[in-house]
Coordinates of C-alpha atoms in Angstrom, one line a residue:
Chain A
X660 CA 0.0 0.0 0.0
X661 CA 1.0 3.4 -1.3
X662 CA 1.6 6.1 2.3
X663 CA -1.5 8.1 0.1
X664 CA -3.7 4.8 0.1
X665 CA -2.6 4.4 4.1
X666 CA -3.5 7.7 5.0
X667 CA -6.7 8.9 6.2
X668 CA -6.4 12.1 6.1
X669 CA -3.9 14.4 3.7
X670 CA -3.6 18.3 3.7
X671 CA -1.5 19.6 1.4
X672 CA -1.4 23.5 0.3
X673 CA -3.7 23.4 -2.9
X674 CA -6.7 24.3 -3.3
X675 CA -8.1 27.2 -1.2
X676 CA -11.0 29.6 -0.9
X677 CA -11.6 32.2 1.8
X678 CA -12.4 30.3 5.2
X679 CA -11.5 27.0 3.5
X680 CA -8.1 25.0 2.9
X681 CA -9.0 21.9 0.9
X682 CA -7.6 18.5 2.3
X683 CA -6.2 15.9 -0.3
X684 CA -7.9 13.0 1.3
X685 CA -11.0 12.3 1.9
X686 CA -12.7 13.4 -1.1
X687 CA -15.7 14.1 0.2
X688 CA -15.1 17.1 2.1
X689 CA -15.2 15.5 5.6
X690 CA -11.5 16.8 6.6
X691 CA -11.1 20.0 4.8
X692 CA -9.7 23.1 7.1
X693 CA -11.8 25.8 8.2
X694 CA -9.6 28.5 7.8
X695 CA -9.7 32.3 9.6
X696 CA -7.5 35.4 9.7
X697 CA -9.6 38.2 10.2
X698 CA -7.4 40.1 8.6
X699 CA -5.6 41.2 4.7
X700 CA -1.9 40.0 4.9
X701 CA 0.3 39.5 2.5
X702 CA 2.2 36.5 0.6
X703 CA 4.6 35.7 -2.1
X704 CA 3.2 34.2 -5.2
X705 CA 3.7 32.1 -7.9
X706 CA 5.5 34.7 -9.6
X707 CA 7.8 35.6 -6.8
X708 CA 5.5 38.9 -6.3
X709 CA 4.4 39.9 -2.8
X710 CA 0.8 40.0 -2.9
X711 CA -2.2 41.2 -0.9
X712 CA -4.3 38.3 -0.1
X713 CA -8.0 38.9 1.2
X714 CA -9.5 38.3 4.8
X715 CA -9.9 35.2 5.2
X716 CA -8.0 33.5 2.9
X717 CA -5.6 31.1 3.5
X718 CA -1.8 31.9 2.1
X719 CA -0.3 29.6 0.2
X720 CA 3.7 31.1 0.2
X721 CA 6.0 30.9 -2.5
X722 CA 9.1 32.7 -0.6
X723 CA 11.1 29.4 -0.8
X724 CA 9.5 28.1 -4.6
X725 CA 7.3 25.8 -3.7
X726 CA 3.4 26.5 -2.5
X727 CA 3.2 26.0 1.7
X728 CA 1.0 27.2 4.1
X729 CA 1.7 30.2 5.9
X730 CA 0.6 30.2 9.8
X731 CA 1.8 33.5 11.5
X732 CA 0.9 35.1 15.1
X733 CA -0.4 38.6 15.2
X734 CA 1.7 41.2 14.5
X735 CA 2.4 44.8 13.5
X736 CA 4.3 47.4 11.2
X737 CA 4.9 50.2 13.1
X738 CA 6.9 52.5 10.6
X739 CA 4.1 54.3 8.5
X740 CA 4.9 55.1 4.7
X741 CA 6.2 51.5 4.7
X742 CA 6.7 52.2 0.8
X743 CA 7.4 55.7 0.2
X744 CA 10.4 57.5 1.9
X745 CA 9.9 61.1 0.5
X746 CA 6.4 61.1 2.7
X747 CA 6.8 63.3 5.3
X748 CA 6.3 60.8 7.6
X749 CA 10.7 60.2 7.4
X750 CA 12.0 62.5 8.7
X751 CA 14.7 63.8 6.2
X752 CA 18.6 64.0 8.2
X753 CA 21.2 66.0 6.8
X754 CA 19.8 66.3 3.3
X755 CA 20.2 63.1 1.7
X756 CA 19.3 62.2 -1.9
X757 CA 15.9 61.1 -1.9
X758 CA 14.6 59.7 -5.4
X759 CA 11.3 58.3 -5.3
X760 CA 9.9 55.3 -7.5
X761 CA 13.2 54.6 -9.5
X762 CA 12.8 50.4 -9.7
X763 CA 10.8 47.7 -9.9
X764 CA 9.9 46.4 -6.2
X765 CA 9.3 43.0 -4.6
X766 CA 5.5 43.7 -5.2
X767 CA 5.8 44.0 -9.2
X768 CA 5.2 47.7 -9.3
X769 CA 7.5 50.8 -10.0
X770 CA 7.7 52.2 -6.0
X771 CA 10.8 51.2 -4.5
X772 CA 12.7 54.3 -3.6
X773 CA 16.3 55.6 -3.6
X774 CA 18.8 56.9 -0.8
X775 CA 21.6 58.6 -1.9
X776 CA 24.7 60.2 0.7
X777 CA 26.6 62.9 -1.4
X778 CA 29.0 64.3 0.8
X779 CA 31.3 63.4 3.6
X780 CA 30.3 66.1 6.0
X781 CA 27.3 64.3 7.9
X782 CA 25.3 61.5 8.1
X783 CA 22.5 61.8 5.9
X784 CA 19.8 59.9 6.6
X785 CA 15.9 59.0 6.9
X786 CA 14.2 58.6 10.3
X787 CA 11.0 57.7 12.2
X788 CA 10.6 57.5 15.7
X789 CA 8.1 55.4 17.6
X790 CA 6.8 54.5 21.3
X791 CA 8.3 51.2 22.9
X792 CA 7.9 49.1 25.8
X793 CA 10.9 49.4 28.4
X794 CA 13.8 46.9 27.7
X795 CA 11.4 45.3 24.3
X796 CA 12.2 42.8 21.7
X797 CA 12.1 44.5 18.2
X798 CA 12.5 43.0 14.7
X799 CA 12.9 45.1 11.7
X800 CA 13.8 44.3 8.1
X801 CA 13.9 46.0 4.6
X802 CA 14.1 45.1 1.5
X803 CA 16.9 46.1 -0.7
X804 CA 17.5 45.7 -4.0
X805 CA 20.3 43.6 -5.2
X806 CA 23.6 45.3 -6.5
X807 CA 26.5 44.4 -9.0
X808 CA 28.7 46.7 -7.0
X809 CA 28.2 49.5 -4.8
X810 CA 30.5 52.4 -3.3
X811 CA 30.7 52.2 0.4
X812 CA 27.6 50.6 2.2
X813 CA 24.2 51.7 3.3
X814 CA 22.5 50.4 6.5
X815 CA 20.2 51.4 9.1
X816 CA 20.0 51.7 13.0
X817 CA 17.7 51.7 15.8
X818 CA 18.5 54.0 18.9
X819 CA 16.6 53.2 22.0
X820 CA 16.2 56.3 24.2
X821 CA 14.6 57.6 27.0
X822 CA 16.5 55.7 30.0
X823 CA 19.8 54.7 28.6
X824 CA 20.8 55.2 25.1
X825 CA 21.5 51.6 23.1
X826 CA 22.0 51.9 20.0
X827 CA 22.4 48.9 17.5
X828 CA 23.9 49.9 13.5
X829 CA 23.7 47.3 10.9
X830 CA 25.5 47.9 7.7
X831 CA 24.1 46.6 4.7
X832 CA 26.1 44.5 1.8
X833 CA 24.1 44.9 -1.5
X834 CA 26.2 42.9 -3.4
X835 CA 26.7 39.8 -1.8
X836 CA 23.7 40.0 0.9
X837 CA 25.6 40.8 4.5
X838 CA 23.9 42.2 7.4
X839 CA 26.7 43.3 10.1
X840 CA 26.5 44.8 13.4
X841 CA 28.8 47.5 13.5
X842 CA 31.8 47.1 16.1
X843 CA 30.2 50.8 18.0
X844 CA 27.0 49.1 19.0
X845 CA 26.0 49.0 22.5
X846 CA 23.3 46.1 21.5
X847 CA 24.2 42.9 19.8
X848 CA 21.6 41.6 17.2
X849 CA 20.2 38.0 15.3
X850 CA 20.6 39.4 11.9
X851 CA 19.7 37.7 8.4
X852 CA 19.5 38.1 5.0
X853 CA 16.8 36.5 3.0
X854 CA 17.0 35.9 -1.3
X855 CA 13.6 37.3 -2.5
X856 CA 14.3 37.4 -6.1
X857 CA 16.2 41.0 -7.1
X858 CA 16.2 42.2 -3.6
X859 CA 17.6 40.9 -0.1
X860 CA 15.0 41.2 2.9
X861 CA 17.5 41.9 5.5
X862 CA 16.3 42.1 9.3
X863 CA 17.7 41.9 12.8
X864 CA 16.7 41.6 16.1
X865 CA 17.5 43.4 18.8
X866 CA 16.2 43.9 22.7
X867 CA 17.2 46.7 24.5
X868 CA 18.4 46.9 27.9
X869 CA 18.3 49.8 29.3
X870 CA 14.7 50.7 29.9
X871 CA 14.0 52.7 26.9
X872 CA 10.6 53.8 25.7
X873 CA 11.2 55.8 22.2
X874 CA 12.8 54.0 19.1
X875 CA 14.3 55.8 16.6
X876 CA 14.6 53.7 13.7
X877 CA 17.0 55.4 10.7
X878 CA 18.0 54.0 7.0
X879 CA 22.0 55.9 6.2
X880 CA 22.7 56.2 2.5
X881 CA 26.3 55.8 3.4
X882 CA 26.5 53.7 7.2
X883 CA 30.0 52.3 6.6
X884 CA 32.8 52.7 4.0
X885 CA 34.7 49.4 4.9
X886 CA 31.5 47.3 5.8
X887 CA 32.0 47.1 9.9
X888 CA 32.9 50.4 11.7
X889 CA 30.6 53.8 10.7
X890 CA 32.0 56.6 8.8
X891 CA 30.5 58.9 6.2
X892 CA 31.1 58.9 2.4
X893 CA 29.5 59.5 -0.9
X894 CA 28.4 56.9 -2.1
X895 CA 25.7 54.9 -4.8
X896 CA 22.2 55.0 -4.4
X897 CA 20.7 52.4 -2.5
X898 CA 17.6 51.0 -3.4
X899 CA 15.2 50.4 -1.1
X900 CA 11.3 49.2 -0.1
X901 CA 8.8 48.0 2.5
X902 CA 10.2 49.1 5.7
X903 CA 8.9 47.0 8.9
X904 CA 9.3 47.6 12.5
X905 CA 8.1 44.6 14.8
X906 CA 7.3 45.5 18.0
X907 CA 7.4 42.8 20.6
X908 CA 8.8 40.6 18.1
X909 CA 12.0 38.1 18.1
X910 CA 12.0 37.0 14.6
X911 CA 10.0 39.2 11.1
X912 CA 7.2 38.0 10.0
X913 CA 5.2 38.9 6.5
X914 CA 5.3 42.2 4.9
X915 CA 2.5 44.0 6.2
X916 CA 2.4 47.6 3.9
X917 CA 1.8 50.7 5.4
X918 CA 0.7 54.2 5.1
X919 CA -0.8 56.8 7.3
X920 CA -1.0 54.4 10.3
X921 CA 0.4 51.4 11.6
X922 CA -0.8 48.2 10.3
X923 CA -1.9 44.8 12.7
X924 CA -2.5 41.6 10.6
X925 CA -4.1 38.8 12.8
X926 CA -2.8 35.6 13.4
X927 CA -3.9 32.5 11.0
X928 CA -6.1 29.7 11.7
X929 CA -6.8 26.5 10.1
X930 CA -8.7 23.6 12.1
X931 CA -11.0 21.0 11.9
X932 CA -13.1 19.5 14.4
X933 CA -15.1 15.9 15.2
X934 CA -12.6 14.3 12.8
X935 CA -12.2 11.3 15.6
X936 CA -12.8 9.0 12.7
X937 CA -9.7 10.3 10.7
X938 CA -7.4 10.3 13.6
X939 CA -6.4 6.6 15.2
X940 CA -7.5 7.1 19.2
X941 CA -5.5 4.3 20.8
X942 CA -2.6 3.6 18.0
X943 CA -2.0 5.6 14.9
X944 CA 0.6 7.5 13.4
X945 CA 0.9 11.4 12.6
X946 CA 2.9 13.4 10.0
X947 CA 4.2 17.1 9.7
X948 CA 5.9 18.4 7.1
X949 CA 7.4 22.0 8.3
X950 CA 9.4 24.9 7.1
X951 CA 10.6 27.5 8.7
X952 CA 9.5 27.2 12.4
X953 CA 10.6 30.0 14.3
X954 CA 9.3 30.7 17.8
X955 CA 10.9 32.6 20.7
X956 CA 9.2 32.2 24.1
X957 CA 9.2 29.2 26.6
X958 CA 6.0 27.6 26.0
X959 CA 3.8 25.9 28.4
X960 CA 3.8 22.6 26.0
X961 CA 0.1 23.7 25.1
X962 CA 0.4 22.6 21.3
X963 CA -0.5 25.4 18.4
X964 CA 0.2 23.2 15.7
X965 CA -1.2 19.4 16.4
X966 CA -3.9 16.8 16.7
X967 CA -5.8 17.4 19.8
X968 CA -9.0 16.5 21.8
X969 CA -12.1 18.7 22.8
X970 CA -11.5 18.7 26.3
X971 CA -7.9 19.6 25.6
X972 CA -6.0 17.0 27.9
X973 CA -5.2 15.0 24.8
X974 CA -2.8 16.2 22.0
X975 CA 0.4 15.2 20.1
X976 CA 1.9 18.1 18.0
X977 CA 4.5 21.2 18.0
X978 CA 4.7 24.4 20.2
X979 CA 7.8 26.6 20.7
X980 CA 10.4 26.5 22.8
X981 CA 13.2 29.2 24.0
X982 CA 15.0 30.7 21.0
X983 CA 17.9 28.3 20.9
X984 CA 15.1 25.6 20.5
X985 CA 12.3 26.9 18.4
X986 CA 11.4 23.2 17.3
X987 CA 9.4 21.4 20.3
X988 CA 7.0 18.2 19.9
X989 CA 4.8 17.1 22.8
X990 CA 2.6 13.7 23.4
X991 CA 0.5 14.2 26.1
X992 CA -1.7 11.1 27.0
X993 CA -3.1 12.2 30.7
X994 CA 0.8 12.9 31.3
X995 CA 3.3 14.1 29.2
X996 CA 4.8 11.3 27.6
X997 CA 7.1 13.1 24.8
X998 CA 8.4 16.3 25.6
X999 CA 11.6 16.6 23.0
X1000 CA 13.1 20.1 22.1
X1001 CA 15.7 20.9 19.2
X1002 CA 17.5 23.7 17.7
X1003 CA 16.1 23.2 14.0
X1004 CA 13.7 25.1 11.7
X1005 CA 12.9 22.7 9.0
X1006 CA 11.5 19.5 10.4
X1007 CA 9.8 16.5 8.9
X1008 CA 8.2 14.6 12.2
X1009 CA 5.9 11.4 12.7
X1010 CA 4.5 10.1 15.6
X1011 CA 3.4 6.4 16.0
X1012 CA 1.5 5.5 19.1
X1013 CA -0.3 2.1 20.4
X1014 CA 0.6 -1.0 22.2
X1015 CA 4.1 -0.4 22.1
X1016 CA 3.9 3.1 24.0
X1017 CA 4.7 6.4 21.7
X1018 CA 7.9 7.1 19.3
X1019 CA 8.7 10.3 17.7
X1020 CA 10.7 10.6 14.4
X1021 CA 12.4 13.9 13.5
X1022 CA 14.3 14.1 10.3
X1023 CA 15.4 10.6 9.8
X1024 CA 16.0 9.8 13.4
X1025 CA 14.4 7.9 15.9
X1026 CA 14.6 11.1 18.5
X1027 CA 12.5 10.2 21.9
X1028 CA 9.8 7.1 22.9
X1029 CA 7.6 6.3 25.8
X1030 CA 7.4 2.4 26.5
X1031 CA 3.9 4.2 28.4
X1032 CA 1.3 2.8 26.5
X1033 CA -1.0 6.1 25.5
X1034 CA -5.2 6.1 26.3
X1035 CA -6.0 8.8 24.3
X1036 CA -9.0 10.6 22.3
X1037 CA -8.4 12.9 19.0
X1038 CA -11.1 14.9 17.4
X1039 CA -9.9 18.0 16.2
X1040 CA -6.9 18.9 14.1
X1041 CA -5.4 22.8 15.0
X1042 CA -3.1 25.1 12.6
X1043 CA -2.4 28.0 14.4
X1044 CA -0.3 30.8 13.9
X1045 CA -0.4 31.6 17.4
X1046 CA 2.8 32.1 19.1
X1047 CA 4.6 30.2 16.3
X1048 CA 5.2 30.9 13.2
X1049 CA 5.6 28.4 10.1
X1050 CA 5.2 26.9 7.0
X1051 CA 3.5 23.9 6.4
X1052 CA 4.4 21.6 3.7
X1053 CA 1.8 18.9 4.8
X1054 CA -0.1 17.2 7.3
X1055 CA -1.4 13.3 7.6
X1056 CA -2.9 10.8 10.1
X1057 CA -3.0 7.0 9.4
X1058 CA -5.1 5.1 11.9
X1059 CA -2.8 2.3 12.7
X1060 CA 1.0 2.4 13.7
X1061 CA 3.9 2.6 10.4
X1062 CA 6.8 0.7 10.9
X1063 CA 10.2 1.9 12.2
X1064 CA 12.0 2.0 8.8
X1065 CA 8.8 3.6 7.0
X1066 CA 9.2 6.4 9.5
X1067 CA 12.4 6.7 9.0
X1068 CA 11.9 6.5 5.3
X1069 CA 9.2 9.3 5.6
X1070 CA 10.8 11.8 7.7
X1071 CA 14.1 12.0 6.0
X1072 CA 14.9 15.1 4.7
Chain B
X443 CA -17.0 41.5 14.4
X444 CA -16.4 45.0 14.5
X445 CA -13.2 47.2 14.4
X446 CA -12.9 49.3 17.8
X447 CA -11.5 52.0 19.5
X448 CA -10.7 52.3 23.1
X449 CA -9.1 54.9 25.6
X450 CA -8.9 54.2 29.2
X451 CA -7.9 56.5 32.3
X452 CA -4.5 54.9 32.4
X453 CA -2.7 51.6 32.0
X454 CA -4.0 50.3 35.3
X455 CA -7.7 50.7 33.9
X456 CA -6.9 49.2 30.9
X457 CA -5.0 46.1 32.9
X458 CA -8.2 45.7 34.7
X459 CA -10.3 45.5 31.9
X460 CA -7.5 43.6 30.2
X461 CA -7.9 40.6 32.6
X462 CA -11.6 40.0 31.9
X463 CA -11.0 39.5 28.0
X464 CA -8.8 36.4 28.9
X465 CA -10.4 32.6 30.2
X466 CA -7.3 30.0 30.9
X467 CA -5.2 32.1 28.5
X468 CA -7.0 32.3 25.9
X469 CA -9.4 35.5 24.5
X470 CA -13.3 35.4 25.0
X471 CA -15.2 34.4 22.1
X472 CA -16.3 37.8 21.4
X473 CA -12.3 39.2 20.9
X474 CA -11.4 38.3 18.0
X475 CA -7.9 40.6 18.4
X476 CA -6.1 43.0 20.7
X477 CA -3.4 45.8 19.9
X478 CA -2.2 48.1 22.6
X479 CA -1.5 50.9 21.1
X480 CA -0.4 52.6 25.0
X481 CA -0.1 56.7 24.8
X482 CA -0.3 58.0 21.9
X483 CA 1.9 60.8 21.0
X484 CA 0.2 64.4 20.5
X485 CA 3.0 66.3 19.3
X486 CA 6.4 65.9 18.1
X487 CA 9.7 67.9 17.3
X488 CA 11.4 69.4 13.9
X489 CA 13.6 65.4 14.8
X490 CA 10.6 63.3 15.2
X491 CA 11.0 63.2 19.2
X492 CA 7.7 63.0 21.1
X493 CA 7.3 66.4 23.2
X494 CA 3.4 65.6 24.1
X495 CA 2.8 62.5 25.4
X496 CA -1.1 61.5 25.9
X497 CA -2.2 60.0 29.5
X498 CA -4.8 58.2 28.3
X499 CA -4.2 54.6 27.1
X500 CA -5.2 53.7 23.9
X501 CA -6.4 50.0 23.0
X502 CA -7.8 48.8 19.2
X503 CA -10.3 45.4 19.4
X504 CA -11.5 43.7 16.7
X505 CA -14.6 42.3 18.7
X506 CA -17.9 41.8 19.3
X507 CA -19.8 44.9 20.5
X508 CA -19.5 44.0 24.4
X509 CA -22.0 46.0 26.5
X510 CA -19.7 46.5 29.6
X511 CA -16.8 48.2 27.4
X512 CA -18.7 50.7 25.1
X513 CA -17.7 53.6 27.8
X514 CA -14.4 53.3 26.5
X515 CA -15.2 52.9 23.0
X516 CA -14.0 56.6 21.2
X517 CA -14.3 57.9 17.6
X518 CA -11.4 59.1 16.6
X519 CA -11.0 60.6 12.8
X520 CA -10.6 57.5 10.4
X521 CA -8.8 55.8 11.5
X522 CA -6.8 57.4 14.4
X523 CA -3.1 55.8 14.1
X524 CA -3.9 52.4 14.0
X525 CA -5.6 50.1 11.9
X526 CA -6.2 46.6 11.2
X527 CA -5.1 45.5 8.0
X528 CA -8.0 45.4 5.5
X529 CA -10.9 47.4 7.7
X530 CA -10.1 51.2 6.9
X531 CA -13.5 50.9 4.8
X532 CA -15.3 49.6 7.8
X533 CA -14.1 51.6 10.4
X534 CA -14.9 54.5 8.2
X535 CA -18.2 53.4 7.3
X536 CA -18.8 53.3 10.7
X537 CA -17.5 56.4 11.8
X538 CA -19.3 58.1 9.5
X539 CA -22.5 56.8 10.7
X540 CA -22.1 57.3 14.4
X541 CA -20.7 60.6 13.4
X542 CA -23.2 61.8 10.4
X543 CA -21.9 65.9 10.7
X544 CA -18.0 65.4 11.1
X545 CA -16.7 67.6 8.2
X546 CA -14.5 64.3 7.3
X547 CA -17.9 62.4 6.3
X548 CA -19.4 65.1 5.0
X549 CA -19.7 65.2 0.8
X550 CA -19.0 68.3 -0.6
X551 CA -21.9 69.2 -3.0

C-alpha cells in the first residue's frame, strides 16, 4: 500500500478559498480546514511577487519556490509610509538624496525608492521615531535591492532612548547579501539576510536593555565605508522598499504595507473538528511536514500546531520553545509522555502511538519514545499561527501504527 | 465582528479590563484581536521626538460589540493611528454613521 492509500487524512497546500483549505484525502469534504485570519496579509506568489491576499483566505507562500502554508501570530508594522520614503512621515537627516519610484519592487510595481549620501560632512539619513515598551524585543527588516557593486555601504540603526541610550547599526552588503553589526553598537543583534528574487530582505533583532521607551529607527545612505565600523562617504544609491518595525517581536514575520498608520495583521487559523474517525485514538501514526519554524518564548507545551481532543487533555503536535530551541514536539496522553526540544527550523516529524507506548521521528531519526502505552481521544486537528510561526508543507494521520524503517523513510529530509 | 476604539484613564484601567478579556489564557469568544497601542503621542519635534505624550491609554479590538466596554469605546477621525489590516472601509463606514456631521464624512456638494 502506497503512504497516500494508508492515509486517512492528507492536507496539502492546494486548493483554497476564503475560510476553506481543501484536504487531499478524503474526497468528500469530511477533513477539509476551516480557515480564519480576520485580517488582509500579504504573501509571495507564484511569480515571486508579494501580494495582498484577502480576509480570510488562507496563504499559500511561494518565498522558498514551492506552495506551503503560511501560519503566523499577530503582529504589527509600526513604521508608517512603509513604501514611500519622500512622505513626510521620514524624517529627512542632513539632506540626503531622496529619489522616489526609481525600480521595480518586490511587489511587481515601480515604488521602490532611492537613498543617496553625497557628501562626507554628515550622516544623511531618513528617520521615524516610535513609542516602545521598556527593555522590548524588536525585529525590523527592509528590502533592498540587489547590486553588482556599490561604493561604500548603506544600513540602518535603531537607537533606544529615554533611559539609557542603546543603539544597534547594521551595515548593509548589496552585493553579496551581508547584514553586520557594527563594532560601535552598544546592542548585539540576530541578523539575516533572505534571497527574495532582485532584492535581499534583510532584518535583525535586537532587545534593548536599558529601559527605553522611544525607538528611533533610521535607514543611512552611506553607514559604513569598509563594511564594519561607521563613517561617512559618498556613495551609490541604494535602493530600497517596505520598511517593517516589529514590536514585541523576536523573529519578522510577512510584509505588512503601510501608510498613514500602523498596520496589525491577525494571526492564522486553520482547524478542523469531530474528525475522531480520521485520527487513530488508541494507536495511529501522525505526519508534519514544516518549514521554517521560528518561535521565541518558553511555551507551556500547550500545542498550536497538532492533533488534539475537545476537552484539551489529549494532544500530540509542535509548540515553541526558547529561541535556541524553536522546534518542540509534545505527546500528552493524561501525562506528558514526549516532551523533546531541538534547535532546527525545518523539520519532517511522525509520531506512532499504540501497544508499544509512543515514538517520535524527527528528520530521519528515531529522536524520543515512551514504553507508556497512551489512552488517548483525538477529534480535532489545530493550525495555528499563534505564538509560532511556520510553513507547512503537509499534514497526515493514518489510523494504525507505520513501521520503524517507513518512519524513518518518511521523515528524512 | 467590528473594528474598535478604546481609551482608558490609564494603563491600570486598561490592565483591569485587560484581565476580563482572557479565560485560561485564551481570548473570549467575542475578541477576536487586541493591539495596545499605549499613549499615543500628541506632538512631536522638527527630529521626530515626542514632546506631548497623551495620558490616556489607547487599546484597538477587533470584537464583538460588548455591552460593559462601550464607555471606552472613542471615535477618533478615520482611522486614528492604528488600523487593522483590510478594515479602513469599515471603520470608516462606521464612523461616518455614528458621526453623520464630522466635516471628514461630509460630501461636498
Amino acid at each position: 500500500m502506497s503512504t497516500y492509500d494508508d492515509a486517512s487524512l492528507i492536507y496539502y497546500p492546494s486548493g483554497y478559498k476564503a475560510s476553506k483549505a481543501y484536504s487531499l484525502k478524503p474526497t468528500d469534504g469530511s477533513g477539509d480546514l476551516t480557515f480564519t485570519r480576520a485580517s488582509t496579509a500579504t504573501r509571495v506568489n507564484e511569480s515571486g511577487l508579494i501580494e495582498l491576499v484577502a480576509t480570510g483566505v488562507p496563504r499559500i507562500d511561494f518565498t522558498s519556490g514551492c506552495g506551503k502554508l503560511l501560519l503566523e501570530p499577530q503582529r504589527s508594522n509600526i513604521l508608517l509610509q512603509s513604501e514611500d520614503i519622500s512622505s513626510a512621515s521620514w524624517i529627512k537627516n542632513n539632506s540626503p538624496v531622496i529619489t522616489s519610484n526609481i525600480a521595480v519592487s518586490p511587489d511587481g510595481t515601480t515604488s521602490a525608492d532611492g537613498i543617496k549620501s553625497d557628501t562626507v560632512a554628515a550622516f544623511q539619513t531618513i528617520s521615524q521615531v516610535v513609542s516602545v515598551s521598556a527593555n522590548s524585543t524588536i525585529t525590523t527588516s527592509v528590502f533592498v535591492k540587489k547590486e553588482i557593486s556599490e561604493t561604500f555601504f548603506g544600513g540602518f540603526a535603531c537607537i533606544f532612548s529615554g533611559g539609557t541610550t542603546k543603539i544597534l547599526r547594521v551595515v548593509v552588503n548589496a552585493v553579496i547579501g551581508t547584514a553586520n553589526v557594527t563594532t560601535d553598537s552598544t546592542l548585539s543583534a540576530i541578523t539575516k539576510v533572505e534571497d527574495y528574487g532582485n532584492y535581499w530582505r534583510v532584518s535583525a533583532t535586537a532587545t534593548d536593555n536599558g529601559s527605553n521607551t522611544f525607538l528611533s529607527y533610521i535607514y543611512y545612505g552611506t553607514l559604513s565605508t569598509n563594511g564594519t565600523t561607521t563613517a561617512t562617504g559618498v556613495g551609490s544609491v541604494r535602493t530600497i522598499w517596505g520598511f517593517q518595525l516589529e514590536a514585541s517581536s523576536a523573529y519578522p514575520t510577512s510584509y505588512i504595507p503601510t501608510t498613514t498608520t500602523a498596520v496589525t495583521r491577525v494571526a492564522d487559523s486553520a482547524s478542523k473538528t469531530a474528525i475522531s474517525s480520521l485520527i487513530g485514538q488508541t494507536q495511529g501514526t501522525i505526519f508534519f511536514d514544516l518549514n521554517n519554524v521560528t518561535g521565541t518564548v518558553t511555551g507551556t507545551g500547550n500545542p498550536d500546531i497538532a492533533f488534539k481532543n475537545t476537552a484539551f487533555n489529549n494532544w500530540m503536535g509542535l509548540t515553541t520553545n526558547i529561541f535556541a530551541n524553536p522546534f518542540r514536539f509534545t505527546f500528552r496522553s493524561a501525562t506528558t509522555l514526549i516532551d523533546y526540544s531541538a534547535n532546527i527550523t525545518r523539520a519532517k516529524v511522525a509520531c506512532s502511538y499504540g501497544a508499544f507506548g509512543v515514538k517520535l521521528f524527527v528528520n530521519g531519526a528515531l529522536v524520543a519514545s515512551s514504553v507508556t502505552i497512551p489512552t488517548t481521544t483525538f477529534d480535532i486537528l489545530d493550525l495555528k499561527g499563534g505564538i509560532i510561526k511556520s510553513e507547512l508543507n503537509s499534514v497526515m494521520s493514518f489510523l494504525l501504527p507505520k513501521s520503524d524503517s517507513d518512519l524513518i523513510a518518511l521523515t528524512t529530509l | 465582528m467590528k473594528f474598535l476604539k478604546f481609551e482608558f484613564l490609564n494603563e491600570a484601567e486598561w490592565l483591569t479590563v485587560k484581565d476580563s478579556l482572557y479565560e485560561d489564557g485564551a481570548l473570549i469568544p467575542e475578541i477576536t484581536a487586541i493591539h495596545e497601542i499605549g499613549f499615543i503621542c500628541l506632538a512631536t519635534n522638527e527630529e521626530g521626538e515626542c514632546i506631548d505624550l497623551g495620558t490616556k491609554y489607547a487599546v484597538d479590538m477587533l470584537c464583538e460589540e460588548i455591552e460593559w466596554l462601550c464607555p471606552f469605546v472613542v471615535w477618533p477621525k478615520p482611522c486614528g493611528i492604528h488600523i487593522f489590516a483590510g478594515w479602513e472601509e469599515a471603520y470608516t463606514a462606521e464612523y461616518c454613521e455614528i458621526n453623520p456631521d464630522s466635516p471628514y464624512c461630509v460630501i461636498p456638494e
